PDB file of C-alpha atoms and ligand atoms in Angstrom:
ATOM      1  CA  MET A1257     186.899 178.562 335.083  1.00 84.00           C
ATOM      2  CA  ARG A1258     183.394 179.571 336.079  1.00 90.00           C
ATOM      3  CA  ILE A1259     180.441 181.388 334.561  1.00 90.00           C
ATOM      4  CA  ASN A1260     179.978 184.861 335.993  1.00 87.00           C
ATOM      5  CA  GLY A1261     176.400 186.066 335.590  1.00 85.00           C
ATOM      6  CA  THR A1262     174.752 187.213 332.372  1.00 94.00           C
ATOM      7  CA  LEU A1263     176.319 189.793 330.055  1.00 97.00           C
ATOM      8  CA  VAL A1264     173.626 189.861 327.372  1.00 98.00           C
ATOM      9  CA  SER A1265     170.265 188.181 328.094  1.00 98.00           C
ATOM     10  CA  ALA A1266     168.228 186.026 325.722  1.00 98.00           C
ATOM     11  CA  GLU A1267     165.604 188.806 325.509  1.00 98.00           C
ATOM     12  CA  GLU A1268     168.156 191.465 324.666  1.00 98.00           C
ATOM     13  CA  ILE A1269     169.624 189.235 321.933  1.00 98.00           C
ATOM     14  CA  GLU A1270     166.226 188.511 320.446  1.00 98.00           C
ATOM     15  CA  GLN A1271     165.236 192.192 320.406  1.00 98.00           C
ATOM     16  CA  ARG A1272     168.528 193.349 318.883  1.00 98.00           C
ATOM     17  CA  LEU A1273     168.480 190.705 316.181  1.00 98.00           C
ATOM     18  CA  ALA A1274     164.968 191.761 315.265  1.00 98.00           C
ATOM     19  CA  GLU A1275     166.216 195.365 314.824  1.00 98.00           C
ATOM     20  CA  ILE A1276     169.226 194.308 312.745  1.00 98.00           C
ATOM     21  CA  GLY A1277     167.083 191.949 310.659  1.00 98.00           C
ATOM     22  CA  ALA A1278     164.748 194.851 309.838  1.00 98.00           C
ATOM     23  CA  GLU A1279     167.733 197.001 308.806  1.00 98.00           C
ATOM     24  CA  ILE A1280     169.102 194.232 306.588  1.00 98.00           C
ATOM     25  CA  THR A1281     165.669 193.784 305.027  1.00 98.00           C
ATOM     26  CA  GLU A1282     165.659 197.472 303.987  1.00 98.00           C
ATOM     27  CA  ASP A1283     169.303 197.552 302.885  1.00 98.00           C
ATOM     28  CA  TYR A1284     169.157 194.449 300.680  1.00 98.00           C
ATOM     29  CA  ARG A1285     165.658 194.693 299.235  1.00 98.00           C
ATOM     30  CA  GLY A1286     165.703 193.695 295.552  1.00 97.00           C
ATOM     31  CA  LYS A1287     169.229 192.244 295.784  1.00 97.00           C
ATOM     32  CA  ASP A1288     170.450 188.679 295.592  1.00 96.00           C
ATOM     33  CA  LEU A1289     171.531 188.185 299.199  1.00 98.00           C
ATOM     34  CA  LEU A1290     173.645 185.263 300.398  1.00 98.00           C
ATOM     35  CA  LEU A1291     174.143 184.934 304.178  1.00 98.00           C
ATOM     36  CA  VAL A1292     177.438 183.292 305.067  1.00 98.00           C
ATOM     37  CA  ALA A1293     177.850 182.048 308.634  1.00 98.00           C
ATOM     38  CA  VAL A1294     181.211 181.080 310.026  1.00 94.00           C
ATOM     39  CA  LEU A1295     180.913 177.777 311.881  1.00 93.00           C
ATOM     40  CA  LYS A1296     180.681 176.736 314.491  1.00 91.00           C
ATOM     41  CA  GLY A1297     180.015 179.775 316.644  1.00 94.00           C
ATOM     42  CA  ALA A1298     177.725 181.699 314.305  1.00 97.00           C
ATOM     43  CA  PHE A1299     175.115 178.960 313.801  1.00 97.00           C
ATOM     44  CA  MET A1300     172.844 180.376 316.510  1.00 98.00           C
ATOM     45  CA  VAL A1301     173.023 183.965 315.218  1.00 98.00           C
ATOM     46  CA  MET A1302     172.412 182.716 311.670  1.00 98.00           C
ATOM     47  CA  ALA A1303     169.304 180.797 312.719  1.00 98.00           C
ATOM     48  CA  ASP A1304     167.778 183.656 314.737  1.00 98.00           C
ATOM     49  CA  LEU A1305     168.901 186.630 312.642  1.00 98.00           C
ATOM     50  CA  SER A1306     167.783 185.080 309.353  1.00 98.00           C
ATOM     51  CA  ARG A1307     164.253 184.676 310.704  1.00 98.00           C
ATOM     52  CA  HIS A1308     164.056 188.445 311.084  1.00 98.00           C
ATOM     53  CA  ILE A1309     165.075 189.103 307.475  1.00 98.00           C
ATOM     54  CA  ALA A1310     161.936 189.376 305.334  1.00 98.00           C
ATOM     55  CA  LEU A1311     163.662 188.629 302.026  1.00 98.00           C
ATOM     56  CA  PRO A1312     164.229 185.370 300.082  1.00 97.00           C
ATOM     57  CA  VAL A1313     167.814 184.908 301.298  1.00 97.00           C
ATOM     58  CA  ASP A1314     170.165 182.125 300.413  1.00 98.00           C
ATOM     59  CA  MET A1315     172.503 180.665 303.080  1.00 98.00           C
ATOM     60  CA  ASP A1316     175.880 179.029 303.079  1.00 98.00           C
ATOM     61  CA  PHE A1317     178.413 178.038 305.714  1.00 98.00           C
ATOM     62  CA  MET A1318     182.187 178.158 306.113  1.00 96.00           C
ATOM     63  CA  ALA A1319     184.240 176.531 308.811  1.00 94.00           C
ATOM     64  CA  VAL A1320     187.630 177.832 309.803  1.00 88.00           C
ATOM     65  CA  SER A1321     190.081 177.108 312.555  1.00 82.00           C
ATOM     66  CA  SER A1322     192.744 179.377 313.861  1.00 71.00           C
ATOM     67  CA  TYR A1323     195.982 177.998 315.026  1.00 63.00           C
ATOM     68  CA  GLY A1324     197.240 178.966 318.469  1.00 55.00           C
ATOM     69  CA  ALA A1325     196.108 179.034 322.081  1.00 52.00           C
ATOM     70  CA  ALA A1326     192.512 178.212 322.964  1.00 54.00           C
ATOM     71  CA  THR A1327     191.410 181.685 324.019  1.00 54.00           C
ATOM     72  CA  GLN A1328     193.485 183.746 321.587  1.00 56.00           C
ATOM     73  CA  THR A1329     193.675 184.113 317.835  1.00 60.00           C
ATOM     74  CA  SER A1330     196.949 183.910 315.993  1.00 63.00           C
ATOM     75  CA  GLY A1331     195.605 185.280 312.733  1.00 67.00           C
ATOM     76  CA  VAL A1332     196.686 182.195 310.875  1.00 72.00           C
ATOM     77  CA  VAL A1333     193.459 180.657 309.611  1.00 83.00           C
ATOM     78  CA  ARG A1334     192.771 177.326 307.969  1.00 86.00           C
ATOM     79  CA  ILE A1335     189.601 176.739 305.917  1.00 90.00           C
ATOM     80  CA  LEU A1336     188.057 173.472 307.109  1.00 93.00           C
ATOM     81  CA  LYS A1337     184.934 173.812 305.007  1.00 96.00           C
ATOM     82  CA  ASP A1338     184.559 176.178 302.078  1.00 97.00           C
ATOM     83  CA  LEU A1339     181.322 177.608 300.673  1.00 98.00           C
ATOM     84  CA  ASP A1340     179.247 175.226 298.543  1.00 97.00           C
ATOM     85  CA  GLN A1341     178.423 177.874 295.990  1.00 95.00           C
ATOM     86  CA  GLU A1342     179.973 180.543 293.832  1.00 96.00           C
ATOM     87  CA  ILE A1343     179.570 184.130 295.023  1.00 98.00           C
ATOM     88  CA  ALA A1344     180.571 186.120 291.942  1.00 98.00           C
ATOM     89  CA  ASP A1345     178.241 189.141 291.463  1.00 97.00           C
ATOM     90  CA  ARG A1346     176.184 188.228 294.525  1.00 98.00           C
ATOM     91  CA  HIS A1347     175.698 190.287 297.697  1.00 98.00           C
ATOM     92  CA  VAL A1348     177.414 188.430 300.518  1.00 98.00           C
ATOM     93  CA  LEU A1349     176.695 189.175 304.187  1.00 98.00           C
ATOM     94  CA  ILE A1350     179.039 187.419 306.619  1.00 98.00           C
ATOM     95  CA  VAL A1351     177.253 186.502 309.838  1.00 98.00           C
ATOM     96  CA  GLU A1352     179.513 186.265 312.887  1.00 97.00           C
ATOM     97  CA  ASP A1353     179.106 185.568 316.551  1.00 96.00           C
ATOM     98  CA  ILE A1354     181.967 187.696 317.791  1.00 95.00           C
ATOM     99  CA  ILE A1355     184.811 189.857 316.545  1.00 92.00           C
ATOM    100  CA  ASP A1356     187.779 189.912 318.850  1.00 89.00           C
ATOM    101  CA  SER A1357     191.124 190.763 317.232  1.00 86.00           C
ATOM    102  CA  GLY A1358     189.349 190.795 313.858  1.00 88.00           C
ATOM    103  CA  LEU A1359     192.106 188.668 312.333  1.00 87.00           C
ATOM    104  CA  THR A1360     189.844 185.715 311.493  1.00 88.00           C
ATOM    105  CA  LEU A1361     187.272 187.887 309.778  1.00 91.00           C
ATOM    106  CA  ASP A1362     189.932 189.885 307.944  1.00 91.00           C
ATOM    107  CA  TYR A1363     191.283 186.634 306.527  1.00 91.00           C
ATOM    108  CA  ILE A1364     187.843 185.407 305.514  1.00 93.00           C
ATOM    109  CA  ARG A1365     186.890 188.703 303.926  1.00 94.00           C
ATOM    110  CA  ARG A1366     190.071 188.843 301.865  1.00 93.00           C
ATOM    111  CA  ASN A1367     189.543 185.221 300.814  1.00 94.00           C
ATOM    112  CA  LEU A1368     185.985 185.949 299.641  1.00 97.00           C
ATOM    113  CA  GLU A1369     186.896 189.235 297.917  1.00 97.00           C
ATOM    114  CA  VAL A1370     189.055 187.369 295.441  1.00 97.00           C
ATOM    115  CA  ARG A1371     185.892 185.671 294.186  1.00 98.00           C
ATOM    116  CA  LYS A1372     184.431 189.010 293.063  1.00 98.00           C
ATOM    117  CA  PRO A1373     181.117 189.275 294.861  1.00 98.00           C
ATOM    118  CA  ALA A1374     178.928 192.312 294.201  1.00 98.00           C
ATOM    119  CA  SER A1375     179.475 193.362 297.845  1.00 98.00           C
ATOM    120  CA  ILE A1376     180.626 191.942 301.163  1.00 97.00           C
ATOM    121  CA  GLY A1377     179.004 193.050 304.397  1.00 97.00           C
ATOM    122  CA  ILE A1378     179.523 191.930 307.975  1.00 97.00           C
ATOM    123  CA  ALA A1379     176.990 191.407 310.729  1.00 98.00           C
ATOM    124  CA  THR A1380     178.226 190.373 314.163  1.00 97.00           C
ATOM    125  CA  LEU A1381     176.299 189.795 317.347  1.00 98.00           C
ATOM    126  CA  LEU A1382     179.243 190.867 319.538  1.00 97.00           C
ATOM    127  CA  LEU A1383     182.145 193.244 319.040  1.00 94.00           C
ATOM    128  CA  LYS A1384     184.856 193.358 321.676  1.00 92.00           C
ATOM    129  CA  THR A1385     185.936 196.941 322.162  1.00 87.00           C
ATOM    130  CA  GLY A1386     189.511 198.102 321.917  1.00 77.00           C
ATOM    131  CA  LEU A1387     190.932 194.844 320.664  1.00 66.00           C
ATOM    132  CA  GLN A1388     190.772 195.058 316.869  1.00 70.00           C
ATOM    133  CA  ARG A1389     194.263 194.547 315.479  1.00 71.00           C
ATOM    134  CA  VAL A1390     193.076 195.200 311.945  1.00 74.00           C
ATOM    135  CA  PRO A1391     190.557 197.881 310.992  1.00 75.00           C
ATOM    136  CA  ILE A1392     187.319 196.119 310.059  1.00 80.00           C
ATOM    137  CA  ASP A1393     184.319 197.735 308.497  1.00 88.00           C
ATOM    138  CA  VAL A1394     181.353 196.155 310.257  1.00 94.00           C
ATOM    139  CA  GLN A1395     177.895 197.208 309.045  1.00 97.00           C
ATOM    140  CA  TYR A1396     175.762 195.571 311.738  1.00 97.00           C
ATOM    141  CA  VAL A1397     176.841 195.208 315.376  1.00 96.00           C
ATOM    142  CA  GLY A1398     174.568 193.670 318.007  1.00 98.00           C
ATOM    143  CA  PHE A1399     176.440 194.630 321.135  1.00 97.00           C
ATOM    144  CA  GLU A1400     179.800 196.120 321.969  1.00 95.00           C
ATOM    145  CA  ILE A1401     181.233 194.269 324.935  1.00 95.00           C
ATOM    146  CA  PRO A1402     184.328 194.562 327.154  1.00 93.00           C
ATOM    147  CA  PRO A1403     187.350 192.444 326.192  1.00 91.00           C
ATOM    148  CA  ASP A1404     186.494 189.502 328.492  1.00 92.00           C
ATOM    149  CA  PHE A1405     186.179 185.878 327.375  1.00 93.00           C
ATOM    150  CA  VAL A1406     182.500 185.107 326.859  1.00 96.00           C
ATOM    151  CA  ILE A1407     180.497 181.989 326.280  1.00 97.00           C
ATOM    152  CA  GLY A1408     176.965 181.020 325.284  1.00 98.00           C
ATOM    153  CA  TYR A1409     174.694 181.658 322.294  1.00 98.00           C
ATOM    154  CA  GLY A1410     177.033 179.762 319.987  1.00 97.00           C
ATOM    155  CA  LEU A1411     180.290 180.712 321.736  1.00 97.00           C
ATOM    156  CA  ASP A1412     182.226 177.937 323.375  1.00 95.00           C
ATOM    157  CA  TRP A1413     184.853 177.314 325.970  1.00 93.00           C
ATOM    158  CA  GLU A1414     186.640 174.069 325.088  1.00 92.00           C
ATOM    159  CA  GLY A1415     183.683 173.047 322.956  1.00 92.00           C
ATOM    160  CA  LYS A1416     181.067 173.515 325.640  1.00 95.00           C
ATOM    161  CA  TYR A1417     178.375 176.080 326.577  1.00 96.00           C
ATOM    162  CA  ARG A1418     177.343 176.904 322.974  1.00 97.00           C
ATOM    163  CA  ASN A1419     173.759 175.999 323.885  1.00 97.00           C
ATOM    164  CA  LEU A1420     173.344 178.654 326.583  1.00 97.00           C
ATOM    165  CA  PRO A1421     170.524 180.982 325.406  1.00 97.00           C
ATOM    166  CA  TYR A1422     172.381 184.027 326.734  1.00 98.00           C
ATOM    167  CA  VAL A1423     175.961 185.372 326.741  1.00 98.00           C
ATOM    168  CA  ALA A1424     177.996 185.206 329.925  1.00 97.00           C
ATOM    169  CA  VAL A1425     181.551 186.034 331.011  1.00 96.00           C
ATOM    170  CA  MET A1426     183.821 183.105 331.760  1.00 93.00           C
ATOM    171  CA  GLU A1427     186.459 183.809 334.393  1.00 89.00           C
ATOM    172  CA  GLU A1428     189.190 182.164 336.395  1.00 84.00           C
ATOM    173  CA  GLU A1429     188.032 180.836 339.783  1.00 80.00           C
TER     174      GLU A1429
HETATM  175  P1  LIG B 721     189.320 187.033 316.275  1.00 68.30           P
HETATM  176  O1  LIG B 721     190.014 186.456 315.096  1.00 68.30           O
HETATM  177  O2  LIG B 721     190.275 187.373 317.396  1.00 68.30           O
HETATM  178  O3  LIG B 721     188.436 188.182 315.923  1.00 68.30           O
HETATM  179  O4  LIG B 721     188.391 185.900 316.910  1.00 68.30           O
HETATM  180  C1  LIG B 721     188.101 184.773 316.162  1.00 68.30           C
HETATM  181  C2  LIG B 721     187.240 183.767 316.812  1.00 68.30           C
HETATM  182  O5  LIG B 721     187.665 183.476 318.159  1.00 68.30           O
HETATM  183  C3  LIG B 721     185.777 184.119 316.981  1.00 68.30           C
HETATM  184  O6  LIG B 721     185.058 183.963 315.787  1.00 68.30           O
HETATM  185  C4  LIG B 721     185.382 183.137 318.031  1.00 68.30           C
HETATM  186  O7  LIG B 721     185.112 181.875 317.445  1.00 68.30           O
HETATM  187  C5  LIG B 721     186.601 183.047 318.898  1.00 68.30           C
HETATM  188  N1  LIG B 721     186.438 183.963 320.058  1.00 68.30           N
HETATM  189  C6  LIG B 721     186.905 185.227 320.190  1.00 68.30           C
HETATM  190  N2  LIG B 721     186.566 185.722 321.400  1.00 68.30           N
HETATM  191  C7  LIG B 721     185.864 184.766 322.029  1.00 68.30           C
HETATM  192  C8  LIG B 721     185.214 184.685 323.310  1.00 68.30           C
HETATM  193  O8  LIG B 721     185.194 185.626 324.138  1.00 68.30           O
HETATM  194  N3  LIG B 721     184.570 183.533 323.577  1.00 68.30           N
HETATM  195  C9  LIG B 721     184.538 182.454 322.730  1.00 68.30           C
HETATM  196  N4  LIG B 721     185.103 182.498 321.518  1.00 68.30           N
HETATM  197  C10 LIG B 721     185.764 183.625 321.170  1.00 68.30           C
HETATM  198 MG1  LIG B 722     183.561 182.384 315.231  1.00 68.30          MG
END
């Protein structure tokens, strides 16, 4: 596998997260907002997006793993780390790095809905087009990208490349 150029640059990410952060600031003003990032991939988006939200937000983290092949989701999700806090009557915004089939997020959303939050929103840096196997209502999308396998800015290939400051396509040599 090799890295093929830059798909979304560090500057483009920074600028788009600033725009989304401003939107979130308007939309959630006066509300009790809890940002929930899905580890590990979303840690970078969480850190940068949250700094553009001018509200006293709370943060929590969930870790999940999906069974199946390395570059594909099976839809069967296991919770490795649950939220530390209760979310009943709070406004939850799930922060994601990427939505591919949407199966992981669909599972997480249904899991959180049972806990009766005031609302559940979704913000994702990347949305792969044409691949959603379940309809997902996403309020904030950074970039729509083609259905290639990408790395960087939190996204890994076999655990590596999460630290790249930009998003790149990974392809067969
Ligand atoms: P989904 O369930 O198919 O929407 O994807 C679930 C997870 O697979 C994402 O949260 C990522 O962790 C991972 N993933 C999906 N596409 C990519 C990719 O292109 N690069 C790296 N990880 C990916
Ligand atoms: Mg993820």
